[in-house]
Amino acid sequence: MNKKIIFLSLFIASFFIFVSGVSAESFTYDEMASSAEDVFRYTQENSKVPKSVKINGKTATDENYLNMLTNTVVKISNGNKAGSTIPSRKAPSKPQGTGKGTLTKSQYITVAKNINSFYSSNGQAPNFAYSSVGEIRYESLIYGFSKVLYAYERDGTLPSEMSFPLVSGISSSGITVDTTPPHLLRLILLVVGIILLKL
């Protein structure tokens, strides 16, 4: 019986290693898309952005995640559907800005490029970003660009415009994104059930 329990434990561990068997230094495109949807929905429900995003054992803090979002959006605009490495950035010194409104595709891509440039020059997240609707606050940028990436994954094209509502505040908790494919989850439960019946 002990051998069967050991086998069951090894089987379950091997499954999750297989599912999460990706680099610990980057989010793949699929991971960026999945996490963007969860960040969008979390912020919509809580009126704050999560302090971190964890997926397949890898964690990006909010200051790093914004850089990953803008990197991914700019890559997509250049025809490169790719993920993003997890950078090592400092948190914004004092998030500020009350700008809110709708940006066209060219406008939000320009904002994304400017954010990338700021990160590269300062190694730190911006407190805000200049735009045609004013200074868009740091948290609003995370929310807005998560919506852009979510819309792209849903529709297959970058949205012609995107609203950037005012969001103020970072949650004390992060989110964990579940990427286990439903059919694989059903399979693992079936196999575990069969093994348990034979114990």
PDB file of N, CA, C and O in Angstrom, residues 53-112:
ATOM      1  N   VAL A  53       1.524  39.032  -9.587  1.00  0.00           N
ATOM      2  CA  VAL A  53       0.857  38.062 -10.455  1.00  0.00           C
ATOM      3  C   VAL A  53       1.702  36.794 -10.471  1.00  0.00           C
ATOM      4  O   VAL A  53       2.884  36.832 -10.846  1.00  0.00           O
ATOM      5  N   LYS A  54       1.109  35.683 -10.069  1.00  0.00           N
ATOM      6  CA  LYS A  54       1.818  34.406 -10.039  1.00  0.00           C
ATOM      7  C   LYS A  54       1.184  33.451 -11.032  1.00  0.00           C
ATOM      8  O   LYS A  54      -0.036  33.299 -11.066  1.00  0.00           O
ATOM      9  N   ILE A  55       2.020  32.833 -11.847  1.00  0.00           N
ATOM     10  CA  ILE A  55       1.508  31.877 -12.828  1.00  0.00           C
ATOM     11  C   ILE A  55       2.556  30.798 -13.057  1.00  0.00           C
ATOM     12  O   ILE A  55       3.741  31.089 -13.250  1.00  0.00           O
ATOM     13  N   ASN A  56       2.135  29.554 -12.968  1.00  0.00           N
ATOM     14  CA  ASN A  56       3.038  28.419 -13.168  1.00  0.00           C
ATOM     15  C   ASN A  56       4.311  28.530 -12.336  1.00  0.00           C
ATOM     16  O   ASN A  56       5.415  28.262 -12.796  1.00  0.00           O
ATOM     17  N   GLY A  57       4.152  28.960 -11.097  1.00  0.00           N
ATOM     18  CA  GLY A  57       5.277  29.016 -10.182  1.00  0.00           C
ATOM     19  C   GLY A  57       6.160  30.238 -10.320  1.00  0.00           C
ATOM     20  O   GLY A  57       7.153  30.374  -9.592  1.00  0.00           O
ATOM     21  N   LYS A  58       5.818  31.151 -11.206  1.00  0.00           N
ATOM     22  CA  LYS A  58       6.623  32.365 -11.426  1.00  0.00           C
ATOM     23  C   LYS A  58       5.823  33.580 -10.984  1.00  0.00           C
ATOM     24  O   LYS A  58       4.624  33.646 -11.230  1.00  0.00           O
ATOM     25  N   THR A  59       6.494  34.513 -10.332  1.00  0.00           N
ATOM     26  CA  THR A  59       5.800  35.677  -9.798  1.00  0.00           C
ATOM     27  C   THR A  59       6.409  36.974 -10.318  1.00  0.00           C
ATOM     28  O   THR A  59       7.628  37.148 -10.332  1.00  0.00           O
ATOM     29  N   ALA A  60       5.534  37.875 -10.739  1.00  0.00           N
ATOM     30  CA  ALA A  60       5.946  39.216 -11.158  1.00  0.00           C
ATOM     31  C   ALA A  60       5.227  40.218 -10.268  1.00  0.00           C
ATOM     32  O   ALA A  60       4.011  40.176 -10.139  1.00  0.00           O
ATOM     33  N   THR A  61       5.984  41.088  -9.608  1.00  0.00           N
ATOM     34  CA  THR A  61       5.368  42.133  -8.795  1.00  0.00           C
ATOM     35  C   THR A  61       4.755  43.184  -9.710  1.00  0.00           C
ATOM     36  O   THR A  61       5.060  43.240 -10.898  1.00  0.00           O
ATOM     37  N   ASP A  62       3.905  44.031  -9.155  1.00  0.00           N
ATOM     38  CA  ASP A  62       3.164  44.978  -9.993  1.00  0.00           C
ATOM     39  C   ASP A  62       4.080  45.896 -10.797  1.00  0.00           C
ATOM     40  O   ASP A  62       3.827  46.169 -11.971  1.00  0.00           O
ATOM     41  N   GLU A  63       5.195  46.350 -10.187  1.00  0.00           N
ATOM     42  CA  GLU A  63       6.090  47.252 -10.913  1.00  0.00           C
ATOM     43  C   GLU A  63       6.781  46.562 -12.093  1.00  0.00           C
ATOM     44  O   GLU A  63       7.081  47.197 -13.107  1.00  0.00           O
ATOM     45  N   ASN A  64       7.009  45.270 -11.964  1.00  0.00           N
ATOM     46  CA  ASN A  64       7.575  44.502 -13.079  1.00  0.00           C
ATOM     47  C   ASN A  64       6.508  44.140 -14.101  1.00  0.00           C
ATOM     48  O   ASN A  64       6.768  44.112 -15.312  1.00  0.00           O
ATOM     49  N   TYR A  65       5.308  43.869 -13.608  1.00  0.00           N
ATOM     50  CA  TYR A  65       4.241  43.419 -14.506  1.00  0.00           C
ATOM     51  C   TYR A  65       3.830  44.499 -15.497  1.00  0.00           C
ATOM     52  O   TYR A  65       3.534  44.203 -16.649  1.00  0.00           O
ATOM     53  N   LEU A  66       3.812  45.757 -15.070  1.00  0.00           N
ATOM     54  CA  LEU A  66       3.468  46.826 -16.010  1.00  0.00           C
ATOM     55  C   LEU A  66       4.464  46.846 -17.166  1.00  0.00           C
ATOM     56  O   LEU A  66       4.065  46.975 -18.334  1.00  0.00           O
ATOM     57  N   ASN A  67       5.741  46.714 -16.859  1.00  0.00           N
ATOM     58  CA  ASN A  67       6.771  46.682 -17.908  1.00  0.00           C
ATOM     59  C   ASN A  67       6.566  45.504 -18.846  1.00  0.00           C
ATOM     60  O   ASN A  67       6.738  45.610 -20.064  1.00  0.00           O
ATOM     61  N   MET A  68       6.153  44.362 -18.289  1.00  0.00           N
ATOM     62  CA  MET A  68       5.897  43.183 -19.107  1.00  0.00           C
ATOM     63  C   MET A  68       4.686  43.394 -20.017  1.00  0.00           C
ATOM     64  O   MET A  68       4.678  42.985 -21.175  1.00  0.00           O
ATOM     65  N   LEU A  69       3.660  44.059 -19.488  1.00  0.00           N
ATOM     66  CA  LEU A  69       2.471  44.360 -20.295  1.00  0.00           C
ATOM     67  C   LEU A  69       2.815  45.273 -21.466  1.00  0.00           C
ATOM     68  O   LEU A  69       2.446  44.995 -22.616  1.00  0.00           O
ATOM     69  N   THR A  70       3.510  46.366 -21.180  1.00  0.00           N
ATOM     70  CA  THR A  70       3.829  47.319 -22.243  1.00  0.00           C
ATOM     71  C   THR A  70       4.794  46.708 -23.259  1.00  0.00           C
ATOM     72  O   THR A  70       4.675  46.961 -24.456  1.00  0.00           O
ATOM     73  N   ASN A  71       5.724  45.886 -22.780  1.00  0.00           N
ATOM     74  CA  ASN A  71       6.626  45.189 -23.708  1.00  0.00           C
ATOM     75  C   ASN A  71       5.838  44.301 -24.656  1.00  0.00           C
ATOM     76  O   ASN A  71       6.073  44.287 -25.869  1.00  0.00           O
ATOM     77  N   THR A  72       4.907  43.546 -24.106  1.00  0.00           N
ATOM     78  CA  THR A  72       4.119  42.610 -24.906  1.00  0.00           C
ATOM     79  C   THR A  72       3.242  43.342 -25.915  1.00  0.00           C
ATOM     80  O   THR A  72       3.145  42.940 -27.083  1.00  0.00           O
ATOM     81  N   VAL A  73       2.604  44.430 -25.485  1.00  0.00           N
ATOM     82  CA  VAL A  73       1.735  45.200 -26.382  1.00  0.00           C
ATOM     83  C   VAL A  73       2.543  45.806 -27.528  1.00  0.00           C
ATOM     84  O   VAL A  73       2.120  45.766 -28.696  1.00  0.00           O
ATOM     85  N   VAL A  74       3.720  46.340 -27.235  1.00  0.00           N
ATOM     86  CA  VAL A  74       4.561  46.924 -28.285  1.00  0.00           C
ATOM     87  C   VAL A  74       5.021  45.844 -29.263  1.00  0.00           C
ATOM     88  O   VAL A  74       5.031  46.048 -30.481  1.00  0.00           O
ATOM     89  N   LYS A  75       5.386  44.677 -28.736  1.00  0.00           N
ATOM     90  CA  LYS A  75       5.795  43.571 -29.607  1.00  0.00           C
ATOM     91  C   LYS A  75       4.646  43.180 -30.544  1.00  0.00           C
ATOM     92  O   LYS A  75       4.864  42.960 -31.742  1.00  0.00           O
ATOM     93  N   ILE A  76       3.452  43.090 -30.006  1.00  0.00           N
ATOM     94  CA  ILE A  76       2.291  42.733 -30.826  1.00  0.00           C
ATOM     95  C   ILE A  76       2.079  43.770 -31.927  1.00  0.00           C
ATOM     96  O   ILE A  76       1.788  43.427 -33.079  1.00  0.00           O
ATOM     97  N   SER A  77       2.235  45.038 -31.583  1.00  0.00           N
ATOM     98  CA  SER A  77       2.044  46.105 -32.573  1.00  0.00           C
ATOM     99  C   SER A  77       3.065  46.016 -33.700  1.00  0.00           C
ATOM    100  O   SER A  77       2.838  46.510 -34.803  1.00  0.00           O
ATOM    101  N   ASN A  78       4.190  45.341 -33.417  1.00  0.00           N
ATOM    102  CA  ASN A  78       5.237  45.145 -34.428  1.00  0.00           C
ATOM    103  C   ASN A  78       5.137  43.782 -35.102  1.00  0.00           C
ATOM    104  O   ASN A  78       6.046  43.366 -35.823  1.00  0.00           O
ATOM    105  N   GLY A  79       4.028  43.081 -34.844  1.00  0.00           N
ATOM    106  CA  GLY A  79       3.818  41.779 -35.469  1.00  0.00           C
ATOM    107  C   GLY A  79       4.522  40.633 -34.790  1.00  0.00           C
ATOM    108  O   GLY A  79       4.677  39.562 -35.375  1.00  0.00           O
ATOM    109  N   ASN A  80       4.940  40.840 -33.542  1.00  0.00           N
ATOM    110  CA  ASN A  80       5.669  39.809 -32.812  1.00  0.00           C
ATOM    111  C   ASN A  80       4.865  39.383 -31.588  1.00  0.00           C
ATOM    112  O   ASN A  80       4.876  40.048 -30.551  1.00  0.00           O
ATOM    113  N   LYS A  81       4.149  38.282 -31.723  1.00  0.00           N
ATOM    114  CA  LYS A  81       3.331  37.766 -30.626  1.00  0.00           C
ATOM    115  C   LYS A  81       4.226  36.928 -29.718  1.00  0.00           C
ATOM    116  O   LYS A  81       4.436  35.744 -29.939  1.00  0.00           O
ATOM    117  N   ALA A  82       4.759  37.580 -28.684  1.00  0.00           N
ATOM    118  CA  ALA A  82       5.722  36.907 -27.819  1.00  0.00           C
ATOM    119  C   ALA A  82       5.478  37.275 -26.366  1.00  0.00           C
ATOM    120  O   ALA A  82       4.774  38.248 -26.052  1.00  0.00           O
ATOM    121  N   GLY A  83       6.089  36.505 -25.491  1.00  0.00           N
ATOM    122  CA  GLY A  83       5.970  36.762 -24.066  1.00  0.00           C
ATOM    123  C   GLY A  83       6.965  37.816 -23.621  1.00  0.00           C
ATOM    124  O   GLY A  83       7.480  38.597 -24.429  1.00  0.00           O
ATOM    125  N   SER A  84       7.266  37.815 -22.325  1.00  0.00           N
ATOM    126  CA  SER A  84       8.163  38.832 -21.791  1.00  0.00           C
ATOM    127  C   SER A  84       8.962  38.275 -20.627  1.00  0.00           C
ATOM    128  O   SER A  84       8.444  37.510 -19.811  1.00  0.00           O
ATOM    129  N   THR A  85      10.222  38.662 -20.564  1.00  0.00           N
ATOM    130  CA  THR A  85      11.028  38.287 -19.413  1.00  0.00           C
ATOM    131  C   THR A  85      10.536  39.049 -18.186  1.00  0.00           C
ATOM    132  O   THR A  85       9.918  40.113 -18.306  1.00  0.00           O
ATOM    133  N   ILE A  86      10.805  38.507 -17.011  1.00  0.00           N
ATOM    134  CA  ILE A  86      10.447  39.187 -15.772  1.00  0.00           C
ATOM    135  C   ILE A  86      11.619  40.100 -15.406  1.00  0.00           C
ATOM    136  O   ILE A  86      12.699  39.614 -15.045  1.00  0.00           O
ATOM    137  N   PRO A  87      11.450  41.405 -15.509  1.00  0.00           N
ATOM    138  CA  PRO A  87      12.552  42.310 -15.210  1.00  0.00           C
ATOM    139  C   PRO A  87      12.726  42.489 -13.703  1.00  0.00           C
ATOM    140  O   PRO A  87      11.994  41.885 -12.909  1.00  0.00           O
ATOM    141  N   SER A  88      13.663  43.301 -13.328  1.00  0.00           N
ATOM    142  CA  SER A  88      13.870  43.626 -11.914  1.00  0.00           C
ATOM    143  C   SER A  88      13.804  45.142 -11.790  1.00  0.00           C
ATOM    144  O   SER A  88      14.796  45.835 -11.944  1.00  0.00           O
ATOM    145  N   ARG A  89      12.601  45.647 -11.557  1.00  0.00           N
ATOM    146  CA  ARG A  89      12.379  47.087 -11.508  1.00  0.00           C
ATOM    147  C   ARG A  89      12.012  47.552 -10.104  1.00  0.00           C
ATOM    148  O   ARG A  89      11.496  46.782  -9.298  1.00  0.00           O
ATOM    149  N   LYS A  90      12.255  48.810  -9.843  1.00  0.00           N
ATOM    150  CA  LYS A  90      11.861  49.416  -8.575  1.00  0.00           C
ATOM    151  C   LYS A  90      10.419  49.889  -8.669  1.00  0.00           C
ATOM    152  O   LYS A  90       9.923  50.202  -9.751  1.00  0.00           O
ATOM    153  N   ALA A  91       9.765  49.969  -7.524  1.00  0.00           N
ATOM    154  CA  ALA A  91       8.385  50.460  -7.476  1.00  0.00           C
ATOM    155  C   ALA A  91       8.363  51.959  -7.749  1.00  0.00           C
ATOM    156  O   ALA A  91       9.363  52.652  -7.548  1.00  0.00           O
ATOM    157  N   PRO A  92       7.237  52.465  -8.216  1.00  0.00           N
ATOM    158  CA  PRO A  92       7.134  53.908  -8.442  1.00  0.00           C
ATOM    159  C   PRO A  92       7.300  54.647  -7.116  1.00  0.00           C
ATOM    160  O   PRO A  92       6.894  54.150  -6.064  1.00  0.00           O
ATOM    161  N   SER A  93       7.898  55.825  -7.154  1.00  0.00           N
ATOM    162  CA  SER A  93       8.166  56.561  -5.919  1.00  0.00           C
ATOM    163  C   SER A  93       6.899  57.127  -5.291  1.00  0.00           C
ATOM    164  O   SER A  93       6.720  57.082  -4.068  1.00  0.00           O
ATOM    165  N   LYS A  94       5.993  57.645  -6.126  1.00  0.00           N
ATOM    166  CA  LYS A  94       4.754  58.224  -5.618  1.00  0.00           C
ATOM    167  C   LYS A  94       3.729  58.302  -6.744  1.00  0.00           C
ATOM    168  O   LYS A  94       3.631  59.312  -7.432  1.00  0.00           O
ATOM    169  N   PRO A  95       2.955  57.229  -6.948  1.00  0.00           N
ATOM    170  CA  PRO A  95       1.955  57.236  -8.019  1.00  0.00           C
ATOM    171  C   PRO A  95       1.040  58.452  -7.942  1.00  0.00           C
ATOM    172  O   PRO A  95       0.576  58.819  -6.856  1.00  0.00           O
ATOM    173  N   GLN A  96       0.813  59.083  -9.073  1.00  0.00           N
ATOM    174  CA  GLN A  96      -0.043  60.260  -9.117  1.00  0.00           C
ATOM    175  C   GLN A  96      -0.628  60.414 -10.514  1.00  0.00           C
ATOM    176  O   GLN A  96      -0.242  59.705 -11.433  1.00  0.00           O
ATOM    177  N   GLY A  97      -1.537  61.354 -10.648  1.00  0.00           N
ATOM    178  CA  GLY A  97      -2.160  61.592 -11.944  1.00  0.00           C
ATOM    179  C   GLY A  97      -3.647  61.326 -11.882  1.00  0.00           C
ATOM    180  O   GLY A  97      -4.097  60.386 -11.225  1.00  0.00           O
ATOM    181  N   THR A  98      -4.405  62.150 -12.572  1.00  0.00           N
ATOM    182  CA  THR A  98      -5.858  61.990 -12.578  1.00  0.00           C
ATOM    183  C   THR A  98      -6.408  61.847 -13.996  1.00  0.00           C
ATOM    184  O   THR A  98      -7.624  61.875 -14.187  1.00  0.00           O
ATOM    185  N   GLY A  99      -5.512  61.707 -14.957  1.00  0.00           N
ATOM    186  CA  GLY A  99      -5.951  61.573 -16.338  1.00  0.00           C
ATOM    187  C   GLY A  99      -6.747  60.297 -16.552  1.00  0.00           C
ATOM    188  O   GLY A  99      -6.386  59.237 -16.039  1.00  0.00           O
ATOM    189  N   LYS A 100      -7.823  60.401 -17.286  1.00  0.00           N
ATOM    190  CA  LYS A 100      -8.636  59.232 -17.608  1.00  0.00           C
ATOM    191  C   LYS A 100      -9.379  59.514 -18.903  1.00  0.00           C
ATOM    192  O   LYS A 100      -9.661  60.663 -19.242  1.00  0.00           O
ATOM    193  N   GLY A 101      -9.677  58.452 -19.638  1.00  0.00           N
ATOM    194  CA  GLY A 101     -10.379  58.634 -20.900  1.00  0.00           C
ATOM    195  C   GLY A 101      -9.979  57.585 -21.899  1.00  0.00           C
ATOM    196  O   GLY A 101      -9.321  56.594 -21.562  1.00  0.00           O
ATOM    197  N   THR A 102     -10.354  57.805 -23.130  1.00  0.00           N
ATOM    198  CA  THR A 102     -10.123  56.824 -24.186  1.00  0.00           C
ATOM    199  C   THR A 102      -8.943  57.230 -25.063  1.00  0.00           C
ATOM    200  O   THR A 102      -8.858  58.375 -25.510  1.00  0.00           O
ATOM    201  N   LEU A 103      -8.052  56.280 -25.306  1.00  0.00           N
ATOM    202  CA  LEU A 103      -6.911  56.487 -26.189  1.00  0.00           C
ATOM    203  C   LEU A 103      -7.093  55.657 -27.453  1.00  0.00           C
ATOM    204  O   LEU A 103      -7.590  54.524 -27.397  1.00  0.00           O
ATOM    205  N   THR A 104      -6.701  56.205 -28.580  1.00  0.00           N
ATOM    206  CA  THR A 104      -6.721  55.442 -29.822  1.00  0.00           C
ATOM    207  C   THR A 104      -5.576  54.429 -29.797  1.00  0.00           C
ATOM    208  O   THR A 104      -4.678  54.504 -28.943  1.00  0.00           O
ATOM    209  N   LYS A 105      -5.601  53.520 -30.740  1.00  0.00           N
ATOM    210  CA  LYS A 105      -4.558  52.501 -30.820  1.00  0.00           C
ATOM    211  C   LYS A 105      -3.172  53.132 -30.917  1.00  0.00           C
ATOM    212  O   LYS A 105      -2.247  52.742 -30.189  1.00  0.00           O
ATOM    213  N   SER A 106      -3.003  54.082 -31.785  1.00  0.00           N
ATOM    214  CA  SER A 106      -1.689  54.715 -31.944  1.00  0.00           C
ATOM    215  C   SER A 106      -1.281  55.455 -30.678  1.00  0.00           C
ATOM    216  O   SER A 106      -0.093  55.484 -30.323  1.00  0.00           O
ATOM    217  N   GLN A 107      -2.261  56.027 -29.979  1.00  0.00           N
ATOM    218  CA  GLN A 107      -1.950  56.766 -28.752  1.00  0.00           C
ATOM    219  C   GLN A 107      -1.508  55.837 -27.626  1.00  0.00           C
ATOM    220  O   GLN A 107      -0.517  56.115 -26.940  1.00  0.00           O
ATOM    221  N   TYR A 108      -2.242  54.719 -27.415  1.00  0.00           N
ATOM    222  CA  TYR A 108      -1.825  53.853 -26.304  1.00  0.00           C
ATOM    223  C   TYR A 108      -0.539  53.094 -26.627  1.00  0.00           C
ATOM    224  O   TYR A 108       0.231  52.748 -25.719  1.00  0.00           O
ATOM    225  N   ILE A 109      -0.259  52.846 -27.906  1.00  0.00           N
ATOM    226  CA  ILE A 109       1.015  52.224 -28.271  1.00  0.00           C
ATOM    227  C   ILE A 109       2.160  53.201 -28.004  1.00  0.00           C
ATOM    228  O   ILE A 109       3.224  52.813 -27.508  1.00  0.00           O
ATOM    229  N   THR A 110       1.941  54.477 -28.306  1.00  0.00           N
ATOM    230  CA  THR A 110       2.949  55.500 -28.006  1.00  0.00           C
ATOM    231  C   THR A 110       3.202  55.585 -26.505  1.00  0.00           C
ATOM    232  O   THR A 110       4.355  55.677 -26.058  1.00  0.00           O
ATOM    233  N   VAL A 111       2.133  55.541 -25.717  1.00  0.00           N
ATOM    234  CA  VAL A 111       2.273  55.554 -24.261  1.00  0.00           C
ATOM    235  C   VAL A 111       3.071  54.338 -23.801  1.00  0.00           C
ATOM    236  O   VAL A 111       3.966  54.450 -22.949  1.00  0.00           O
ATOM    237  N   ALA A 112       2.777  53.166 -24.366  1.00  0.00           N
ATOM    238  CA  ALA A 112       3.496  51.941 -24.004  1.00  0.00           C
ATOM    239  C   ALA A 112       4.988  52.066 -24.316  1.00  0.00           C
ATOM    240  O   ALA A 112       5.843  51.678 -23.512  1.00  0.00           O
TER     241      ALA A 112
END
